[in-house]
Coordinates of N, CA and C in Angstrom, one line a residue:
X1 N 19.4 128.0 219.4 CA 20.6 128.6 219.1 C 20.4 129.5 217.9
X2 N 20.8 130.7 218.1 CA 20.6 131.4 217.0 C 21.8 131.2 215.7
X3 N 21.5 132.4 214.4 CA 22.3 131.7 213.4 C 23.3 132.9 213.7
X4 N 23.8 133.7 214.3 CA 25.2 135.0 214.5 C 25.8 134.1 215.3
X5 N 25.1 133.2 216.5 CA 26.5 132.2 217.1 C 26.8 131.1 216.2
X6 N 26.2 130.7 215.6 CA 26.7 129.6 215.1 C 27.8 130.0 213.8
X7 N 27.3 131.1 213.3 CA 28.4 132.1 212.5 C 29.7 132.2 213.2
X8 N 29.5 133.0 214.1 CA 30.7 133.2 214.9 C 31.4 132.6 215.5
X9 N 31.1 131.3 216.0 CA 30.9 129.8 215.8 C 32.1 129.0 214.8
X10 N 31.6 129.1 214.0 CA 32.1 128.9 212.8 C 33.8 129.5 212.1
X11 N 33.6 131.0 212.5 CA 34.5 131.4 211.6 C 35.7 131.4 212.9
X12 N 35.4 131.6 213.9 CA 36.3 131.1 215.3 C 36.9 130.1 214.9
X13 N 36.2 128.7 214.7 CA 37.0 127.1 214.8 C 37.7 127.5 213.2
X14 N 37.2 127.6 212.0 CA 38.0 127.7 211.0 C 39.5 128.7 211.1
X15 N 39.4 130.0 211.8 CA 40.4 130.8 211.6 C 41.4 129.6 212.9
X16 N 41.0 129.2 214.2 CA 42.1 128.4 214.9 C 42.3 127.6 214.0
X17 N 41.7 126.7 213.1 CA 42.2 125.9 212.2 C 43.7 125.8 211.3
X18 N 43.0 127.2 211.0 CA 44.1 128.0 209.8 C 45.6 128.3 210.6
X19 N 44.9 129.2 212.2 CA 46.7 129.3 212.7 C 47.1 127.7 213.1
X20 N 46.4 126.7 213.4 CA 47.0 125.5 214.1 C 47.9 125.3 212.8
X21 N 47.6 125.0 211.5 CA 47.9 124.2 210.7 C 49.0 125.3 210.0
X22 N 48.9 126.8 209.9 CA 49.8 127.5 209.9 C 51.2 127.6 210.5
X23 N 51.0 127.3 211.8 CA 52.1 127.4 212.5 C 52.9 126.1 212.5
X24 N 51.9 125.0 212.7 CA 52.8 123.5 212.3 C 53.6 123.4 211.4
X25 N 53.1 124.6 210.2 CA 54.0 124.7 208.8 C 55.2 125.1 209.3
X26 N 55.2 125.5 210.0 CA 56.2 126.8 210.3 C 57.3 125.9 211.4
X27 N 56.9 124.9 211.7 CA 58.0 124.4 212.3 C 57.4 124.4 213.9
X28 N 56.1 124.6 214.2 CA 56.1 124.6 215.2 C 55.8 126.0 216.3
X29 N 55.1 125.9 217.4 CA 54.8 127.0 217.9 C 56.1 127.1 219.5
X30 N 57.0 127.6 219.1 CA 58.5 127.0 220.1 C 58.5 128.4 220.2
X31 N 59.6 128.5 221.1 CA 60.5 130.0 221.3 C 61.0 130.7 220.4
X32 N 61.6 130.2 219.4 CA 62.2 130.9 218.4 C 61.1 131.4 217.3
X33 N 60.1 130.4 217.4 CA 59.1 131.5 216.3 C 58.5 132.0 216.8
X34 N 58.0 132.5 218.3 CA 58.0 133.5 219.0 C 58.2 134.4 219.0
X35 N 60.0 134.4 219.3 CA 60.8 135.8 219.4 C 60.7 136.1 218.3
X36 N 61.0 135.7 216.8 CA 60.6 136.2 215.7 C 59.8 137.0 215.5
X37 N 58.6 136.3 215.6 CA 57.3 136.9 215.6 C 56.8 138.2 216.2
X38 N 57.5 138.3 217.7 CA 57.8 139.2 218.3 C 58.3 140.5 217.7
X39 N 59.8 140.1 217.1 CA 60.7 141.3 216.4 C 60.2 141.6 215.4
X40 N 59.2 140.8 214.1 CA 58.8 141.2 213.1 C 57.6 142.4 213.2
X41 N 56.8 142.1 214.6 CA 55.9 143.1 214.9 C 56.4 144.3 215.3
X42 N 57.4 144.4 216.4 CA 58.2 145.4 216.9 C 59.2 146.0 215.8
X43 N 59.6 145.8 214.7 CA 59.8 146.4 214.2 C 58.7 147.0 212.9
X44 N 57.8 146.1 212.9 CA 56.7 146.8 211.9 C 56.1 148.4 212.4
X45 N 56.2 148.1 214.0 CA 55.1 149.0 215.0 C 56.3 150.7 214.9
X46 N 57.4 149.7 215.2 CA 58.3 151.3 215.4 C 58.6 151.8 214.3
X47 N 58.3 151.2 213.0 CA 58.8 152.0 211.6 C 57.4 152.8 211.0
X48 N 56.2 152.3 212.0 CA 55.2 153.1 211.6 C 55.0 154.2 212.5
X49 N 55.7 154.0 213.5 CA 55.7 155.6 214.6 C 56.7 156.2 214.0
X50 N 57.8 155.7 213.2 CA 58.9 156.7 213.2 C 58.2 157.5 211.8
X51 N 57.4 156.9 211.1 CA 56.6 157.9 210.2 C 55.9 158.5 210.2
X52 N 54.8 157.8 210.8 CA 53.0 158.2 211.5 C 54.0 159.7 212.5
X53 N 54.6 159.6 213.0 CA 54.9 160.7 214.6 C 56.2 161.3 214.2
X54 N 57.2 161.1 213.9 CA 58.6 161.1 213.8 C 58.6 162.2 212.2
X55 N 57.6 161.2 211.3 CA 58.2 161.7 209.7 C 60.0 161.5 209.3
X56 N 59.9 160.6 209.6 CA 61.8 160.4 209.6 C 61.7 159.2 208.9
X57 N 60.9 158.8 208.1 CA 61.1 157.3 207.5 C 61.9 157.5 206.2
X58 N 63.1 156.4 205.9 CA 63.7 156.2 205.2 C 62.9 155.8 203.8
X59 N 61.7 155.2 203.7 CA 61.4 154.7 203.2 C 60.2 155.5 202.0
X60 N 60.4 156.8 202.5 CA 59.2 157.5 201.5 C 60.2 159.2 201.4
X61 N 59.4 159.5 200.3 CA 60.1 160.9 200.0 C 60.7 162.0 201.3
X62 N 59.6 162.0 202.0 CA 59.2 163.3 202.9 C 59.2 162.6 203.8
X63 N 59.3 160.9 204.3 CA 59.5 160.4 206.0 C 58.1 160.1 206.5
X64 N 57.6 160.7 205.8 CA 55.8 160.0 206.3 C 55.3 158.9 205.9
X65 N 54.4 158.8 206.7 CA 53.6 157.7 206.5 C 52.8 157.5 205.1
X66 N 53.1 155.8 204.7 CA 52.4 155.6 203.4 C 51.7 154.2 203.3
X67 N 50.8 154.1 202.7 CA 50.5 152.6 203.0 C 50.9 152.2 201.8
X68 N 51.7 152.5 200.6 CA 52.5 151.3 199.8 C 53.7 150.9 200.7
X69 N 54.1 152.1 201.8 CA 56.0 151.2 201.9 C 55.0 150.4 203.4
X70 N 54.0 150.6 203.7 CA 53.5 149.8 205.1 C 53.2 148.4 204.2
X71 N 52.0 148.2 203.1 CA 52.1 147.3 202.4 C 53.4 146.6 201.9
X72 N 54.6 147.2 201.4 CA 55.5 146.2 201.1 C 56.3 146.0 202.4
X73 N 56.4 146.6 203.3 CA 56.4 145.7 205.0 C 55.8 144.8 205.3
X74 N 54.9 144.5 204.9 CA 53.8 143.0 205.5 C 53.8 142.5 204.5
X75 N 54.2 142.8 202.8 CA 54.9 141.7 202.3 C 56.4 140.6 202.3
X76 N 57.2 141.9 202.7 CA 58.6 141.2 203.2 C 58.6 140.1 204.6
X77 N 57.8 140.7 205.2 CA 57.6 139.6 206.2 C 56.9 138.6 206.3
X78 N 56.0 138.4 205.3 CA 55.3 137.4 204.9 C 56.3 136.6 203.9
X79 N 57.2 137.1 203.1 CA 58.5 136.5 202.3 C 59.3 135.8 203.1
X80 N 59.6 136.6 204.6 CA 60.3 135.5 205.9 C 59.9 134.3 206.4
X81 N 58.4 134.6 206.5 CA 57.5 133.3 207.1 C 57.8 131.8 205.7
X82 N 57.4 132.9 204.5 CA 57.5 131.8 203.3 C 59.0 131.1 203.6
X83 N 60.1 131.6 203.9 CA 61.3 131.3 203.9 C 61.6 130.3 205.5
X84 N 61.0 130.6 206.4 CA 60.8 130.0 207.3 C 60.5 128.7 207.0
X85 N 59.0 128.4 206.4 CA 58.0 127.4 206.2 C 59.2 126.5 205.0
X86 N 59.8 127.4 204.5 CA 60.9 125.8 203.3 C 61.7 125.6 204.4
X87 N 62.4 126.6 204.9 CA 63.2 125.9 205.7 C 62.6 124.7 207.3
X88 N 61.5 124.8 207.3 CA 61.1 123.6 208.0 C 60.8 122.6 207.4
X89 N 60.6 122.4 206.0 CA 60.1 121.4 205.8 C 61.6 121.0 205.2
X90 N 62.6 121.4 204.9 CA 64.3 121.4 204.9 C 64.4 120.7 205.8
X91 N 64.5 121.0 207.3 CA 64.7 120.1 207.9 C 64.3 118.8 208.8
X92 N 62.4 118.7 208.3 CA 61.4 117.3 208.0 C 62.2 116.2 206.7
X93 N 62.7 117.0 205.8 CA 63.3 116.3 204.6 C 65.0 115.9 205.1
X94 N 65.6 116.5 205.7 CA 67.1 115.9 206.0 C 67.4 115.3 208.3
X95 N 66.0 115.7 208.8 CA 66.2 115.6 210.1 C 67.1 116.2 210.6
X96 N 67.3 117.5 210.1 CA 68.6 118.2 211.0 C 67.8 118.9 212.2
X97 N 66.6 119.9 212.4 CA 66.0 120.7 213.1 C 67.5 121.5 212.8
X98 N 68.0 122.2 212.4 CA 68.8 122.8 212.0 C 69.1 124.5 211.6
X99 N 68.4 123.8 210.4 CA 68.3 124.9 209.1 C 67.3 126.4 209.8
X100 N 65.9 125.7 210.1 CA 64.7 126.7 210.2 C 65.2 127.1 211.5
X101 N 66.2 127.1 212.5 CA 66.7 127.4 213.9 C 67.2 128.6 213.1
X102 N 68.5 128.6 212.5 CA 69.5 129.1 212.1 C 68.8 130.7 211.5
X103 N 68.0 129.6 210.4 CA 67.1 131.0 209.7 C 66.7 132.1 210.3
X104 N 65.9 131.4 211.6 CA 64.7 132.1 212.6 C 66.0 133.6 213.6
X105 N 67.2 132.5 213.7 CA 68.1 133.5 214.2 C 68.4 134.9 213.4
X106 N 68.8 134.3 212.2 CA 69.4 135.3 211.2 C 68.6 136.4 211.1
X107 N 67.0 136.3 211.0 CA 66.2 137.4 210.7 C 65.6 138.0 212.1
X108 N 65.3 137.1 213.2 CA 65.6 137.9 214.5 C 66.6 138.7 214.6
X109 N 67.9 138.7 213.9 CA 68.7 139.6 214.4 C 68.8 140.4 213.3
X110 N 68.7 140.6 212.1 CA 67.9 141.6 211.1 C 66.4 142.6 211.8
X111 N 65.7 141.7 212.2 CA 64.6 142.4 212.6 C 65.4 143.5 214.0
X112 N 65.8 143.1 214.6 CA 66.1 143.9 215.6 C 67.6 145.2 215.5
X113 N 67.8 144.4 214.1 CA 68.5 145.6 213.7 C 67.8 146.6 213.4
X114 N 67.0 146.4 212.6 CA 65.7 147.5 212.3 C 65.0 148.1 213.6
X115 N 64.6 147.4 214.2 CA 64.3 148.0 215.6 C 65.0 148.8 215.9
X116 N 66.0 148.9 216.4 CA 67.2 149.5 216.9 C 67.4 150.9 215.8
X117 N 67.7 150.6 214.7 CA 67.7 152.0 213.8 C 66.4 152.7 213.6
X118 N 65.3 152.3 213.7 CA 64.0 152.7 214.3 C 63.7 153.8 215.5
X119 N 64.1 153.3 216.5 CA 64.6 153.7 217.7 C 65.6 155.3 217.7
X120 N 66.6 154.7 216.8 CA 67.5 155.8 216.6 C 67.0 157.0 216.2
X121 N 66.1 156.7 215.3 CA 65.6 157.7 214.1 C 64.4 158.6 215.3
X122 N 64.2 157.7 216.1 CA 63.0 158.8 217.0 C 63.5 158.9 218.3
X123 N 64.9 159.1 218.1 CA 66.2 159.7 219.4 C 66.1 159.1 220.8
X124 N 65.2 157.5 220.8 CA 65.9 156.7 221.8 C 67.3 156.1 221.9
X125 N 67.7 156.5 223.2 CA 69.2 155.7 223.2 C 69.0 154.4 223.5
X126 N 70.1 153.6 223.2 CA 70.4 152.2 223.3 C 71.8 151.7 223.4
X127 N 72.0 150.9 224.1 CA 73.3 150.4 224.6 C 73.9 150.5 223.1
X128 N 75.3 150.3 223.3 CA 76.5 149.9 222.1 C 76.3 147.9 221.9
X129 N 76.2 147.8 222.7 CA 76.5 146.1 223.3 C 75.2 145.8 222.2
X130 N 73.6 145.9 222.6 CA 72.8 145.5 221.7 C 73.3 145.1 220.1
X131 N 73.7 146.5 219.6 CA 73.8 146.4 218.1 C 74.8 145.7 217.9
X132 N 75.6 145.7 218.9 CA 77.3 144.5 218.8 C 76.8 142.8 218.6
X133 N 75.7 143.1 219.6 CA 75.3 141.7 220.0 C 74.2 141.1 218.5
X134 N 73.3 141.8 218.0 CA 72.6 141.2 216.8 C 73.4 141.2 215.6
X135 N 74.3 141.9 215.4 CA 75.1 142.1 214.1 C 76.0 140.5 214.3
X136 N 76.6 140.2 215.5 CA 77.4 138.7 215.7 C 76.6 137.6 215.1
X137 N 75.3 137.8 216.4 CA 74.0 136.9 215.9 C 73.7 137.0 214.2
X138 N 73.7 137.7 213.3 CA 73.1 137.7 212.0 C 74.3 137.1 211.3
X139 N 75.6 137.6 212.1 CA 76.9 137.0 211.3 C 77.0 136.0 211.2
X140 N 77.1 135.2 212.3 CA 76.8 133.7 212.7 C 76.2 132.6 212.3
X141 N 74.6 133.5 212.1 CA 73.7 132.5 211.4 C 73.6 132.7 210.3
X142 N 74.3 133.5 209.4 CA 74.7 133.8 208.2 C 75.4 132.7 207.3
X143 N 76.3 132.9 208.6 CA 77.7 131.4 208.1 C 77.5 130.4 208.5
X144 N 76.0 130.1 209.1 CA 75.6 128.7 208.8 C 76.3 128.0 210.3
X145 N 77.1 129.0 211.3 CA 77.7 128.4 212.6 C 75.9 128.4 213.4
X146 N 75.8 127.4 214.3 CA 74.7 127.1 215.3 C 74.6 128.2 216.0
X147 N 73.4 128.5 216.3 CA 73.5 129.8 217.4 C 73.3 129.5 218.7

């Protein structure tokens, strides 16, 4: 056996380690951290085409692409996950399974609000009903009602 497999090997079982034990944090590898997961990428991807291609971003002088507003993107969403990860262990500490549901809702429907004005900004149409429909969703799990 050579020593590049046993490297590779290696840094394979450690990195599954890191997501197994990551995502457990997280409440679990279920549907709703999923879809999250999902909308946090999808909107990372379309706010970097509406800049990279578009130049229409809200987020920098001139609409282009920058890697400080790309960096503080994959810090805010890394601030969700952190917010995630209390709220699961919120509801390991009170047994509701509750709280980190609710959460997961509220910023899936944040995140896909951003998608959506994403979208806008590089003149894809989109139903009326969508944006009706996540703005309820963020309401909702706002006010702490079940989704």
């Amino acid at each position: 056996m050579n020593q590049s497999f046993f490297t590779k090997t290696t840094i394979l079982a450690a990195l599954s380690t890191a997501g197994a034990a990551l995502t457990q944090a997280l409440g679990g590898w279920d549907m709703t951290l999923q879809v999250l997961l999902g909308f946090m990428a999808a909107d990372y991807a379309t706010g970097t085409l509406v800049a990279a291609l578009f130049k229409n971003s809200p987020k920098t002088k001139g609409g282009a692409l920058s890697s400080q507003a790309g960096f503080l993107g994959i810090a805010r969403k890394c601030a969700i996950l952190l917010l995630v990860l209390l709220a699961a262990l919120l509801d390991q500490a009170t047994g509701s399974g509750f709280i980190r549901t609710t959460l997961c809702f509220f910023f899936i429907a944040n995140e896909g609000l951003s998608v959506l004005e994403n979208l806008g900004r590089m003149g894809v149409p989109y139903p009326r009903f969508l944006r009706s429909m996540l703005e309820a969703m963020r309401e909702d799990s706002d006010s702490g009602e079940k989704p």
